[in-house]
Amino acid sequence: MHAGASSSYLRNLQWAQPNGPISPKTLPLNPYVSFRVSAVAAPPPQLKFQRTHSMPPEKVEIFKSLEGWASKSVLPLLKPVDQCWQPQDFLPDPAKTREEFFDQVRQLRDRTVEIPDEYFVVLVGDMITEDALPTYQTMINTLDGVKDETGASSSPWAQWTRAWTAEENRHGDLLRTYLYLTGRVDMTMIERTVQYLIGAGMDPGTENSPYLGFVYTSFQERATFVSHGNTARMAKESGDPVLARICGTIASDEKRHENAYSKIVEKLLEVDPNNAMLAIADMMRKKITMPAHLMYDGRDPMIFEHFSAVAQRLGVYTADDYADILEFLIGRWRLEKMVGLSAEAQRAQNYVCGLAPRIRKLQERADDRARKMEPQSVKFSWIFNKEVLL
Ligand SMILES: [Fe+2]
Ligand SMILES: [Fe+2]
């Protein structure tokens, strides 16, 4: 967390926690975490100052006029349901005989026995993030001009959002069932965290603007592609090839979704380059907030920061990844090469194109400071209060 972020964090807690505000004194003093996660977990936005409907109403027409394009260029990036994998493809098969089914469960437990607790902390955090899917569909349906006006609208934007949600829905389902069968995690605490999180929502700072919204989702889908790819690699190293395949399969969905959202931003850069560039800079200035930033398990008011710190230490999702994603998108959208922008959009371009090295430098300094501190560990309710190093 950045200096000055703690007060907004406290405001969020007031909002997120059913038991009301917690005093700063009750917050665990953990400078190690605040340095480690500075660029990974952006400080939660100040929910008091949520801006709404910042896109001028006439811009809605742009999205209306892009409907034909969206049908042709975005909807084909969805996969037909009968060609999609389903969670059951990776799980013990209850239609088998009792003995065969129990054998498959036993094998699953044998495969996961060597996986370290710290890995489970990260996988559980990822699963909880996936499971708060109602929040993400809500978020996309706050975007003017692309929201699903009826719940079953035939607009290609709405079709995309519903089918995207349906694809995403398999991610949390599969991870949750797999985690349940391992016996390594406290399902009640996980389920409680999911309930708190969906109740708390999220505030990505997208202001009902599809310009901001699609920049956010481009970034976020790539972030999940990176982190699921890393949990896949680590599952393989820990001796569970099935879990590796699960995380890898989810990662490839995220990649396809990233492709769709960044294609939309690419199109916006083509039809409305100044506003699209300003939107990218705006989102980067605010920092891309992680979708689960309001996470709470009823016990640890800093559980999101603690989970993020473990993800950073294990290399599942790091400040470097954040800078890599930014650089990747700059290249994908050819932002450096854009010409003919307004003066304001040129300033935005300079800011965005110079940001990744600055993030890396800040993180290097933060890492140096963190190295000089005593390593700290924290108890995670998700793994029966076992301690994990941050
Ligand atoms: Fe997902
Ligand atoms: Fe996703």
mmCIF file of C-alpha atoms and ligand atoms in Angstrom:
data_model
loop_
_atom_site.group_PDB
_atom_site.id
_atom_site.type_symbol
_atom_site.label_atom_id
_atom_site.label_comp_id
_atom_site.label_asym_id
_atom_site.label_seq_id
_atom_site.Cartn_x
_atom_site.Cartn_y
_atom_site.Cartn_z
ATOM 1 C CA MET A 1 0.000 0.000 0.000
ATOM 2 C CA HIS A 2 1.212 3.482 -0.680
ATOM 3 C CA ALA A 3 1.800 6.091 1.955
ATOM 4 C CA GLY A 4 -1.515 7.796 2.501
ATOM 5 C CA ALA A 5 -3.456 4.806 1.335
ATOM 6 C CA SER A 6 -4.257 3.501 4.768
ATOM 7 C CA SER A 7 -6.979 6.053 5.421
ATOM 8 C CA SER A 8 -8.812 5.126 2.252
ATOM 9 C CA TYR A 9 -8.305 1.491 3.165
ATOM 10 C CA LEU A 10 -9.986 2.152 6.486
ATOM 11 C CA ARG A 11 -12.859 3.863 4.755
ATOM 12 C CA ASN A 12 -13.265 0.796 2.609
ATOM 13 C CA LEU A 13 -13.293 -1.413 5.620
ATOM 14 C CA GLN A 14 -16.063 0.678 7.116
ATOM 15 C CA TRP A 15 -17.962 -0.004 3.985
ATOM 16 C CA ALA A 16 -17.002 -3.591 3.563
ATOM 17 C CA GLN A 17 -17.352 -4.879 7.065
ATOM 18 C CA PRO A 18 -20.691 -5.641 8.589
ATOM 19 C CA ASN A 19 -19.396 -4.871 12.074
ATOM 20 C CA GLY A 20 -18.601 -1.278 11.248
ATOM 21 C CA PRO A 21 -15.312 0.596 11.221
ATOM 22 C CA ILE A 22 -12.199 -0.827 12.773
ATOM 23 C CA SER A 23 -9.832 1.492 14.486
ATOM 24 C CA PRO A 24 -6.342 1.991 13.065
ATOM 25 C CA LYS A 25 -5.008 0.498 16.299
ATOM 26 C CA THR A 26 -6.572 -2.854 15.511
ATOM 27 C CA LEU A 27 -4.886 -3.077 12.123
ATOM 28 C CA PRO A 28 -1.826 -5.305 12.238
ATOM 29 C CA LEU A 29 1.238 -3.164 11.728
ATOM 30 C CA ASN A 30 2.844 -4.767 8.763
ATOM 31 C CA PRO A 31 5.211 -2.515 6.855
ATOM 32 C CA TYR A 32 6.660 -5.539 5.092
ATOM 33 C CA VAL A 33 3.370 -6.163 3.368
ATOM 34 C CA SER A 34 2.770 -2.549 2.538
ATOM 35 C CA PHE A 35 6.047 -2.429 0.651
ATOM 36 C CA ARG A 36 5.749 -5.774 -1.004
ATOM 37 C CA VAL A 37 2.339 -5.227 -2.491
ATOM 38 C CA SER A 38 2.671 -1.567 -3.395
ATOM 39 C CA ALA A 39 2.321 -1.955 -7.133
ATOM 40 C CA VAL A 40 0.545 -5.301 -7.185
ATOM 41 C CA ALA A 41 -2.454 -4.520 -5.088
ATOM 42 C CA ALA A 42 -3.266 -0.927 -5.796
ATOM 43 C CA PRO A 43 -4.729 0.851 -2.796
ATOM 44 C CA PRO A 44 -8.463 0.469 -2.832
ATOM 45 C CA PRO A 45 -10.172 3.473 -4.407
ATOM 46 C CA GLN A 46 -11.861 5.977 -2.176
ATOM 47 C CA LEU A 47 -15.376 4.725 -2.279
ATOM 48 C CA LYS A 48 -16.659 8.050 -0.963
ATOM 49 C CA PHE A 49 -15.775 9.799 -4.200
ATOM 50 C CA GLN A 50 -17.111 7.376 -6.743
ATOM 51 C CA ARG A 51 -17.577 9.151 -10.035
ATOM 52 C CA THR A 52 -20.433 8.077 -12.245
ATOM 53 C CA HIS A 53 -21.394 8.525 -15.901
ATOM 54 C CA SER A 54 -18.255 10.411 -16.901
ATOM 55 C CA MET A 55 -18.683 9.487 -20.572
ATOM 56 C CA PRO A 56 -20.621 12.167 -22.475
ATOM 57 C CA PRO A 57 -24.060 10.709 -23.345
ATOM 58 C CA GLU A 58 -23.568 11.208 -27.093
ATOM 59 C CA LYS A 59 -20.681 8.711 -27.023
ATOM 60 C CA VAL A 60 -23.226 5.947 -26.496
ATOM 61 C CA GLU A 61 -23.791 6.249 -30.252
ATOM 62 C CA ILE A 62 -20.255 4.993 -30.914
ATOM 63 C CA PHE A 63 -21.081 1.716 -29.201
ATOM 64 C CA LYS A 64 -24.379 1.472 -31.032
ATOM 65 C CA SER A 65 -22.547 1.991 -34.339
ATOM 66 C CA LEU A 66 -19.994 -0.699 -33.415
ATOM 67 C CA GLU A 67 -22.618 -3.401 -32.893
ATOM 68 C CA GLY A 68 -22.098 -4.879 -36.355
ATOM 69 C CA TRP A 69 -18.352 -4.935 -35.796
ATOM 70 C CA ALA A 70 -18.783 -6.539 -32.354
ATOM 71 C CA SER A 71 -20.943 -9.324 -33.833
ATOM 72 C CA LYS A 72 -18.345 -10.037 -36.478
ATOM 73 C CA SER A 73 -15.133 -9.534 -34.514
ATOM 74 C CA VAL A 74 -15.847 -10.126 -30.822
ATOM 75 C CA LEU A 75 -18.610 -12.735 -30.545
ATOM 76 C CA PRO A 76 -16.619 -15.336 -32.547
ATOM 77 C CA LEU A 77 -14.045 -15.280 -29.736
ATOM 78 C CA LEU A 78 -16.561 -17.121 -27.562
ATOM 79 C CA LYS A 79 -16.543 -20.896 -27.721
ATOM 80 C CA PRO A 80 -19.701 -22.856 -28.519
ATOM 81 C CA VAL A 81 -20.928 -24.532 -25.331
ATOM 82 C CA ASP A 82 -20.678 -28.049 -26.749
ATOM 83 C CA GLN A 83 -16.993 -27.446 -27.491
ATOM 84 C CA CYS A 84 -16.225 -26.044 -24.041
ATOM 85 C CA TRP A 85 -14.592 -27.979 -21.251
ATOM 86 C CA GLN A 86 -16.661 -28.428 -18.136
ATOM 87 C CA PRO A 87 -15.509 -28.768 -14.519
ATOM 88 C CA GLN A 88 -16.632 -32.413 -14.484
ATOM 89 C CA ASP A 89 -13.997 -33.237 -17.128
ATOM 90 C CA PHE A 90 -11.305 -32.715 -14.459
ATOM 91 C CA LEU A 91 -13.032 -34.113 -11.378
ATOM 92 C CA PRO A 92 -13.683 -37.565 -9.922
ATOM 93 C CA ASP A 93 -16.640 -39.034 -11.754
ATOM 94 C CA PRO A 94 -19.604 -39.767 -9.453
ATOM 95 C CA ALA A 95 -21.252 -41.822 -12.226
ATOM 96 C CA LYS A 96 -18.567 -44.477 -11.802
ATOM 97 C CA THR A 97 -18.951 -47.285 -9.283
ATOM 98 C CA ARG A 98 -18.514 -46.312 -5.640
ATOM 99 C CA GLU A 99 -15.077 -47.909 -5.496
ATOM 100 C CA GLU A 100 -13.867 -46.248 -8.685
ATOM 101 C CA PHE A 101 -15.153 -42.885 -7.520
ATOM 102 C CA PHE A 102 -13.502 -43.227 -4.107
ATOM 103 C CA ASP A 103 -10.302 -44.328 -5.831
ATOM 104 C CA GLN A 104 -10.299 -41.185 -7.937
ATOM 105 C CA VAL A 105 -10.804 -39.058 -4.816
ATOM 106 C CA ARG A 106 -7.989 -40.957 -3.086
ATOM 107 C CA GLN A 107 -5.682 -40.338 -6.062
ATOM 108 C CA LEU A 108 -6.551 -36.648 -6.025
ATOM 109 C CA ARG A 109 -5.668 -36.449 -2.332
ATOM 110 C CA ASP A 110 -2.421 -38.360 -2.915
ATOM 111 C CA ARG A 111 -1.440 -35.963 -5.701
ATOM 112 C CA THR A 112 -2.036 -32.871 -3.588
ATOM 113 C CA VAL A 113 -0.412 -34.101 -0.387
ATOM 114 C CA GLU A 114 3.007 -32.631 -1.225
ATOM 115 C CA ILE A 115 1.704 -29.226 -2.307
ATOM 116 C CA PRO A 116 2.831 -26.591 0.228
ATOM 117 C CA ASP A 117 0.314 -24.600 2.292
ATOM 118 C CA GLU A 118 1.478 -21.315 0.783
ATOM 119 C CA TYR A 119 0.424 -22.555 -2.644
ATOM 120 C CA PHE A 120 -3.055 -23.250 -1.304
ATOM 121 C CA VAL A 121 -3.289 -19.711 0.078
ATOM 122 C CA VAL A 122 -2.732 -18.338 -3.407
ATOM 123 C CA LEU A 123 -4.975 -20.857 -5.152
ATOM 124 C CA VAL A 124 -7.763 -20.193 -2.654
ATOM 125 C CA GLY A 125 -7.379 -16.416 -3.167
ATOM 126 C CA ASP A 126 -7.586 -16.958 -6.932
ATOM 127 C CA MET A 127 -10.621 -19.192 -6.531
ATOM 128 C CA ILE A 128 -12.397 -16.661 -4.301
ATOM 129 C CA THR A 129 -11.635 -13.979 -6.885
ATOM 130 C CA GLU A 130 -13.228 -16.155 -9.588
ATOM 131 C CA ASP A 131 -16.197 -16.966 -7.374
ATOM 132 C CA ALA A 132 -17.156 -13.297 -6.969
ATOM 133 C CA LEU A 133 -18.320 -13.433 -10.587
ATOM 134 C CA PRO A 134 -21.741 -11.834 -9.918
ATOM 135 C CA THR A 135 -19.816 -8.653 -9.064
ATOM 136 C CA TYR A 136 -17.968 -8.647 -12.384
ATOM 137 C CA GLN A 137 -21.097 -9.163 -14.459
ATOM 138 C CA THR A 138 -22.694 -6.331 -12.491
ATOM 139 C CA MET A 139 -19.647 -4.154 -13.143
ATOM 140 C CA ILE A 140 -19.794 -4.706 -16.903
ATOM 141 C CA ASN A 141 -23.517 -4.015 -16.833
ATOM 142 C CA THR A 142 -22.845 -0.604 -15.290
ATOM 143 C CA LEU A 143 -21.164 0.471 -18.543
ATOM 144 C CA ASP A 144 -23.257 2.913 -20.580
ATOM 145 C CA GLY A 145 -23.912 1.858 -24.153
ATOM 146 C CA VAL A 146 -22.911 -1.797 -23.726
ATOM 147 C CA LYS A 147 -24.947 -2.941 -20.705
ATOM 148 C CA ASP A 148 -27.556 -5.661 -20.976
ATOM 149 C CA GLU A 149 -30.720 -3.558 -20.913
ATOM 150 C CA THR A 150 -33.175 -6.395 -20.299
ATOM 151 C CA GLY A 151 -31.235 -9.388 -18.973
ATOM 152 C CA ALA A 152 -31.698 -11.149 -22.299
ATOM 153 C CA SER A 153 -30.909 -8.335 -24.729
ATOM 154 C CA SER A 154 -29.966 -9.329 -28.265
ATOM 155 C CA SER A 155 -27.306 -6.580 -28.535
ATOM 156 C CA PRO A 156 -23.928 -8.197 -29.268
ATOM 157 C CA TRP A 157 -22.424 -6.394 -26.265
ATOM 158 C CA ALA A 158 -24.993 -7.978 -23.971
ATOM 159 C CA GLN A 159 -24.630 -11.362 -25.679
ATOM 160 C CA TRP A 160 -20.899 -11.189 -25.123
ATOM 161 C CA THR A 161 -21.252 -10.280 -21.458
ATOM 162 C CA ARG A 162 -23.673 -13.106 -20.695
ATOM 163 C CA ALA A 163 -21.669 -15.731 -22.565
ATOM 164 C CA TRP A 164 -18.412 -14.428 -21.079
ATOM 165 C CA THR A 165 -19.942 -14.774 -17.611
ATOM 166 C CA ALA A 166 -21.087 -18.292 -18.447
ATOM 167 C CA GLU A 167 -17.555 -19.234 -19.541
ATOM 168 C CA GLU A 168 -16.033 -17.640 -16.455
ATOM 169 C CA ASN A 169 -18.528 -19.378 -14.183
ATOM 170 C CA ARG A 170 -16.738 -22.688 -14.774
ATOM 171 C CA HIS A 171 -13.485 -21.312 -13.326
ATOM 172 C CA GLY A 172 -14.673 -20.798 -9.764
ATOM 173 C CA ASP A 173 -16.770 -23.993 -9.880
ATOM 174 C CA LEU A 174 -13.867 -26.183 -10.875
ATOM 175 C CA LEU A 175 -11.307 -24.662 -8.506
ATOM 176 C CA ARG A 176 -13.778 -24.759 -5.627
ATOM 177 C CA THR A 177 -14.697 -28.419 -6.112
ATOM 178 C CA TYR A 178 -11.071 -29.435 -6.563
ATOM 179 C CA LEU A 179 -10.012 -27.549 -3.437
ATOM 180 C CA TYR A 180 -12.898 -29.132 -1.509
ATOM 181 C CA LEU A 181 -11.780 -32.628 -2.474
ATOM 182 C CA THR A 182 -8.154 -32.050 -1.452
ATOM 183 C CA GLY A 183 -9.178 -31.735 2.199
ATOM 184 C CA ARG A 184 -6.367 -29.215 2.617
ATOM 185 C CA VAL A 185 -8.480 -26.081 3.004
ATOM 186 C CA ASP A 186 -11.179 -24.786 5.364
ATOM 187 C CA MET A 187 -14.216 -24.626 3.111
ATOM 188 C CA THR A 188 -16.390 -22.793 5.632
ATOM 189 C CA MET A 189 -13.899 -19.924 5.896
ATOM 190 C CA ILE A 190 -13.532 -19.840 2.122
ATOM 191 C CA GLU A 191 -17.287 -19.769 1.600
ATOM 192 C CA ARG A 192 -17.641 -17.050 4.208
ATOM 193 C CA THR A 193 -14.990 -14.990 2.399
ATOM 194 C CA VAL A 194 -16.857 -15.388 -0.884
ATOM 195 C CA GLN A 195 -20.080 -14.243 0.751
ATOM 196 C CA TYR A 196 -18.401 -11.175 2.273
ATOM 197 C CA LEU A 197 -16.730 -10.361 -1.021
ATOM 198 C CA ILE A 198 -19.844 -10.563 -3.175
ATOM 199 C CA GLY A 199 -21.634 -8.458 -0.569
ATOM 200 C CA ALA A 200 -18.862 -5.854 -0.635
ATOM 201 C CA GLY A 201 -18.615 -5.588 -4.445
ATOM 202 C CA MET A 202 -15.771 -3.758 -6.104
ATOM 203 C CA ASP A 203 -14.970 -0.280 -7.310
ATOM 204 C CA PRO A 204 -12.620 -0.371 -10.274
ATOM 205 C CA GLY A 205 -13.162 3.332 -10.995
ATOM 206 C CA THR A 206 -14.695 2.733 -14.407
ATOM 207 C CA GLU A 207 -17.358 5.430 -13.974
ATOM 208 C CA ASN A 208 -19.969 3.701 -16.192
ATOM 209 C CA SER A 209 -17.661 4.363 -19.150
ATOM 210 C CA PRO A 210 -17.048 1.462 -21.529
ATOM 211 C CA TYR A 211 -13.785 3.185 -22.533
ATOM 212 C CA LEU A 212 -12.536 2.784 -18.955
ATOM 213 C CA GLY A 213 -14.341 -0.516 -18.471
ATOM 214 C CA PHE A 214 -12.740 -2.267 -21.430
ATOM 215 C CA VAL A 215 -9.273 -0.984 -20.536
ATOM 216 C CA TYR A 216 -9.844 -2.452 -17.086
ATOM 217 C CA THR A 217 -11.043 -5.831 -18.377
ATOM 218 C CA SER A 218 -8.178 -6.062 -20.925
ATOM 219 C CA PHE A 219 -5.686 -5.599 -18.117
ATOM 220 C CA GLN A 220 -7.506 -7.827 -15.675
ATOM 221 C CA GLU A 221 -7.981 -10.770 -18.035
ATOM 222 C CA ARG A 222 -4.285 -10.724 -18.806
ATOM 223 C CA ALA A 223 -3.505 -10.557 -15.076
ATOM 224 C CA THR A 224 -5.586 -13.685 -14.482
ATOM 225 C CA PHE A 225 -3.980 -15.380 -17.503
ATOM 226 C CA VAL A 226 -0.568 -14.722 -15.936
ATOM 227 C CA SER A 227 -1.498 -15.835 -12.443
ATOM 228 C CA HIS A 228 -3.354 -19.015 -13.464
ATOM 229 C CA GLY A 229 -0.423 -19.832 -15.754
ATOM 230 C CA ASN A 230 1.917 -19.542 -12.786
ATOM 231 C CA THR A 231 -0.250 -21.669 -10.485
ATOM 232 C CA ALA A 232 -0.322 -24.269 -13.292
ATOM 233 C CA ARG A 233 3.476 -24.350 -13.465
ATOM 234 C CA MET A 234 3.785 -24.634 -9.694
ATOM 235 C CA ALA A 235 1.177 -27.411 -9.453
ATOM 236 C CA LYS A 236 3.217 -29.391 -11.952
ATOM 237 C CA GLU A 237 6.392 -28.813 -9.955
ATOM 238 C CA SER A 238 4.591 -29.936 -6.790
ATOM 239 C CA GLY A 239 3.514 -33.217 -8.355
ATOM 240 C CA ASP A 240 -0.082 -32.654 -9.421
ATOM 241 C CA PRO A 241 -0.371 -32.749 -13.213
ATOM 242 C CA VAL A 242 -4.178 -32.659 -13.072
ATOM 243 C CA LEU A 243 -4.237 -29.438 -11.077
ATOM 244 C CA ALA A 244 -1.623 -28.083 -13.496
ATOM 245 C CA ARG A 245 -3.945 -28.913 -16.380
ATOM 246 C CA ILE A 246 -6.876 -27.282 -14.570
ATOM 247 C CA CYS A 247 -5.026 -24.001 -13.988
ATOM 248 C CA GLY A 248 -3.570 -24.074 -17.511
ATOM 249 C CA THR A 249 -6.998 -24.635 -19.051
ATOM 250 C CA ILE A 250 -8.462 -21.729 -17.084
ATOM 251 C CA ALA A 251 -5.481 -19.588 -18.136
ATOM 252 C CA SER A 252 -6.219 -20.273 -21.781
ATOM 253 C CA ASP A 253 -9.821 -19.080 -21.330
ATOM 254 C CA GLU A 254 -8.467 -15.886 -19.753
ATOM 255 C CA LYS A 255 -6.168 -15.403 -22.713
ATOM 256 C CA ARG A 256 -9.087 -15.648 -25.140
ATOM 257 C CA HIS A 257 -11.059 -13.164 -23.050
ATOM 258 C CA GLU A 258 -8.082 -10.807 -22.896
ATOM 259 C CA ASN A 259 -7.893 -10.986 -26.653
ATOM 260 C CA ALA A 260 -11.556 -9.988 -26.978
ATOM 261 C CA TYR A 261 -11.364 -7.052 -24.582
ATOM 262 C CA SER A 262 -8.112 -5.719 -25.974
ATOM 263 C CA LYS A 263 -9.568 -5.994 -29.459
ATOM 264 C CA ILE A 264 -12.402 -3.717 -28.345
ATOM 265 C CA VAL A 265 -9.918 -1.157 -26.971
ATOM 266 C CA GLU A 266 -7.933 -1.435 -30.199
ATOM 267 C CA LYS A 267 -11.119 -0.584 -32.102
ATOM 268 C CA LEU A 268 -11.811 2.384 -29.812
ATOM 269 C CA LEU A 269 -8.266 3.629 -30.442
ATOM 270 C CA GLU A 270 -9.097 3.490 -34.135
ATOM 271 C CA VAL A 271 -12.490 5.223 -34.066
ATOM 272 C CA ASP A 272 -11.895 7.657 -31.179
ATOM 273 C CA PRO A 273 -8.135 7.749 -30.546
ATOM 274 C CA ASN A 274 -7.998 10.747 -28.219
ATOM 275 C CA ASN A 275 -10.641 9.521 -25.817
ATOM 276 C CA ALA A 276 -9.350 5.973 -25.903
ATOM 277 C CA MET A 277 -5.836 7.174 -25.059
ATOM 278 C CA LEU A 278 -7.168 9.364 -22.241
ATOM 279 C CA ALA A 279 -9.095 6.375 -20.882
ATOM 280 C CA ILE A 280 -5.969 4.201 -20.805
ATOM 281 C CA ALA A 281 -4.031 6.901 -18.960
ATOM 282 C CA ASP A 282 -6.919 7.473 -16.558
ATOM 283 C CA MET A 283 -7.082 3.792 -15.601
ATOM 284 C CA MET A 284 -3.308 3.569 -15.178
ATOM 285 C CA ARG A 285 -3.248 6.690 -13.007
ATOM 286 C CA LYS A 286 -5.877 5.159 -10.756
ATOM 287 C CA LYS A 287 -3.941 1.872 -10.876
ATOM 288 C CA ILE A 288 -5.732 -1.262 -11.902
ATOM 289 C CA THR A 289 -7.473 -2.366 -8.726
ATOM 290 C CA MET A 290 -7.631 -6.096 -8.241
ATOM 291 C CA PRO A 291 -11.202 -7.377 -8.513
ATOM 292 C CA ALA A 292 -11.101 -8.896 -5.028
ATOM 293 C CA HIS A 293 -9.694 -5.848 -3.259
ATOM 294 C CA LEU A 294 -12.580 -5.792 -0.762
ATOM 295 C CA MET A 295 -11.909 -9.361 0.336
ATOM 296 C CA TYR A 296 -12.569 -10.192 4.006
ATOM 297 C CA ASP A 297 -12.855 -13.491 5.883
ATOM 298 C CA GLY A 298 -14.442 -12.108 9.045
ATOM 299 C CA ARG A 299 -11.103 -12.339 10.865
ATOM 300 C CA ASP A 300 -8.176 -10.728 9.103
ATOM 301 C CA PRO A 301 -8.961 -7.169 7.963
ATOM 302 C CA MET A 302 -5.864 -7.277 5.763
ATOM 303 C CA ILE A 303 -6.477 -10.655 4.206
ATOM 304 C CA PHE A 304 -6.337 -9.249 0.690
ATOM 305 C CA GLU A 305 -2.954 -7.605 1.314
ATOM 306 C CA HIS A 306 -1.688 -10.786 2.949
ATOM 307 C CA PHE A 307 -2.870 -12.976 0.096
ATOM 308 C CA SER A 308 -1.309 -10.532 -2.396
ATOM 309 C CA ALA A 309 1.989 -10.601 -0.505
ATOM 310 C CA VAL A 310 2.121 -14.409 -0.681
ATOM 311 C CA ALA A 311 1.253 -14.306 -4.398
ATOM 312 C CA GLN A 312 4.072 -11.798 -4.896
ATOM 313 C CA ARG A 313 6.604 -13.847 -2.917
ATOM 314 C CA LEU A 314 5.754 -17.087 -4.736
ATOM 315 C CA GLY A 315 5.910 -15.299 -8.080
ATOM 316 C CA VAL A 316 2.273 -16.049 -8.962
ATOM 317 C CA TYR A 317 1.392 -12.405 -9.498
ATOM 318 C CA THR A 318 3.974 -9.705 -8.892
ATOM 319 C CA ALA A 319 4.677 -6.026 -9.407
ATOM 320 C CA ASP A 320 6.848 -7.074 -12.328
ATOM 321 C CA ASP A 321 3.865 -8.829 -13.868
ATOM 322 C CA TYR A 322 1.882 -5.600 -13.502
ATOM 323 C CA ALA A 323 4.576 -3.699 -15.419
ATOM 324 C CA ASP A 324 4.861 -6.545 -17.978
ATOM 325 C CA ILE A 325 1.119 -6.454 -18.640
ATOM 326 C CA LEU A 326 1.239 -2.713 -19.154
ATOM 327 C CA GLU A 327 4.148 -3.056 -21.587
ATOM 328 C CA PHE A 328 2.414 -5.886 -23.394
ATOM 329 C CA LEU A 329 -0.748 -3.812 -23.879
ATOM 330 C CA ILE A 330 1.252 -0.769 -25.006
ATOM 331 C CA GLY A 331 2.786 -2.972 -27.698
ATOM 332 C CA ARG A 332 -0.501 -4.694 -28.554
ATOM 333 C CA TRP A 333 -2.245 -1.342 -29.004
ATOM 334 C CA ARG A 334 0.835 0.245 -30.645
ATOM 335 C CA LEU A 335 0.427 3.217 -28.321
ATOM 336 C CA GLU A 336 3.953 4.519 -28.837
ATOM 337 C CA LYS A 337 3.413 4.791 -32.559
ATOM 338 C CA MET A 338 0.154 6.724 -32.441
ATOM 339 C CA VAL A 339 0.301 10.124 -34.128
ATOM 340 C CA GLY A 340 -2.104 12.997 -34.700
ATOM 341 C CA LEU A 341 -3.381 13.021 -31.136
ATOM 342 C CA SER A 342 -4.647 16.125 -29.341
ATOM 343 C CA ALA A 343 -2.204 17.818 -26.954
ATOM 344 C CA GLU A 344 -4.006 16.314 -23.967
ATOM 345 C CA ALA A 345 -3.988 12.836 -25.491
ATOM 346 C CA GLN A 346 -0.285 13.209 -26.307
ATOM 347 C CA ARG A 347 0.399 13.947 -22.658
ATOM 348 C CA ALA A 348 -1.595 10.834 -21.761
ATOM 349 C CA GLN A 349 0.430 8.846 -24.321
ATOM 350 C CA ASN A 350 3.723 10.039 -22.812
ATOM 351 C CA TYR A 351 2.536 9.167 -19.332
ATOM 352 C CA VAL A 352 1.372 5.660 -20.265
ATOM 353 C CA CYS A 353 4.396 4.834 -22.409
ATOM 354 C CA GLY A 354 6.836 5.912 -19.691
ATOM 355 C CA LEU A 355 5.077 4.245 -16.790
ATOM 356 C CA ALA A 356 6.364 0.658 -16.787
ATOM 357 C CA PRO A 357 10.033 1.517 -16.056
ATOM 358 C CA ARG A 358 8.885 3.828 -13.261
ATOM 359 C CA ILE A 359 6.812 1.054 -11.687
ATOM 360 C CA ARG A 360 9.807 -1.307 -11.888
ATOM 361 C CA LYS A 361 12.122 1.216 -10.255
ATOM 362 C CA LEU A 362 9.688 1.909 -7.422
ATOM 363 C CA GLN A 363 9.266 -1.807 -6.839
ATOM 364 C CA GLU A 364 13.035 -2.378 -6.794
ATOM 365 C CA ARG A 365 13.384 0.222 -4.070
ATOM 366 C CA ALA A 366 10.450 -1.283 -2.169
ATOM 367 C CA ASP A 367 12.021 -4.747 -2.472
ATOM 368 C CA ASP A 368 15.322 -3.396 -1.124
ATOM 369 C CA ARG A 369 13.547 -1.961 1.892
ATOM 370 C CA ALA A 370 11.568 -5.164 2.386
ATOM 371 C CA ARG A 371 14.745 -7.265 2.328
ATOM 372 C CA LYS A 372 16.091 -5.327 5.288
ATOM 373 C CA MET A 373 13.043 -6.187 7.384
ATOM 374 C CA GLU A 374 12.356 -9.233 9.483
ATOM 375 C CA PRO A 375 10.381 -11.798 7.487
ATOM 376 C CA GLN A 376 6.844 -11.987 8.782
ATOM 377 C CA SER A 377 4.265 -14.677 8.718
ATOM 378 C CA VAL A 378 0.522 -14.548 9.029
ATOM 379 C CA LYS A 379 -2.161 -17.079 9.915
ATOM 380 C CA PHE A 380 -4.655 -17.779 7.146
ATOM 381 C CA SER A 381 -8.126 -18.951 8.119
ATOM 382 C CA TRP A 382 -8.467 -20.645 4.697
ATOM 383 C CA ILE A 383 -5.855 -23.238 5.669
ATOM 384 C CA PHE A 384 -7.035 -23.829 9.246
ATOM 385 C CA ASN A 385 -5.045 -20.917 10.691
ATOM 386 C CA LYS A 386 -1.692 -22.295 9.681
ATOM 387 C CA GLU A 387 1.050 -19.693 9.354
ATOM 388 C CA VAL A 388 2.506 -18.701 6.020
ATOM 389 C CA LEU A 389 5.444 -16.433 5.338
ATOM 390 C CA LEU A 390 4.553 -13.185 3.618
HETATM 391 FE FE FE B 1 -11.671 -16.487 -14.732
HETATM 392 FE FE FE B 2 -11.396 -13.769 -16.693
#
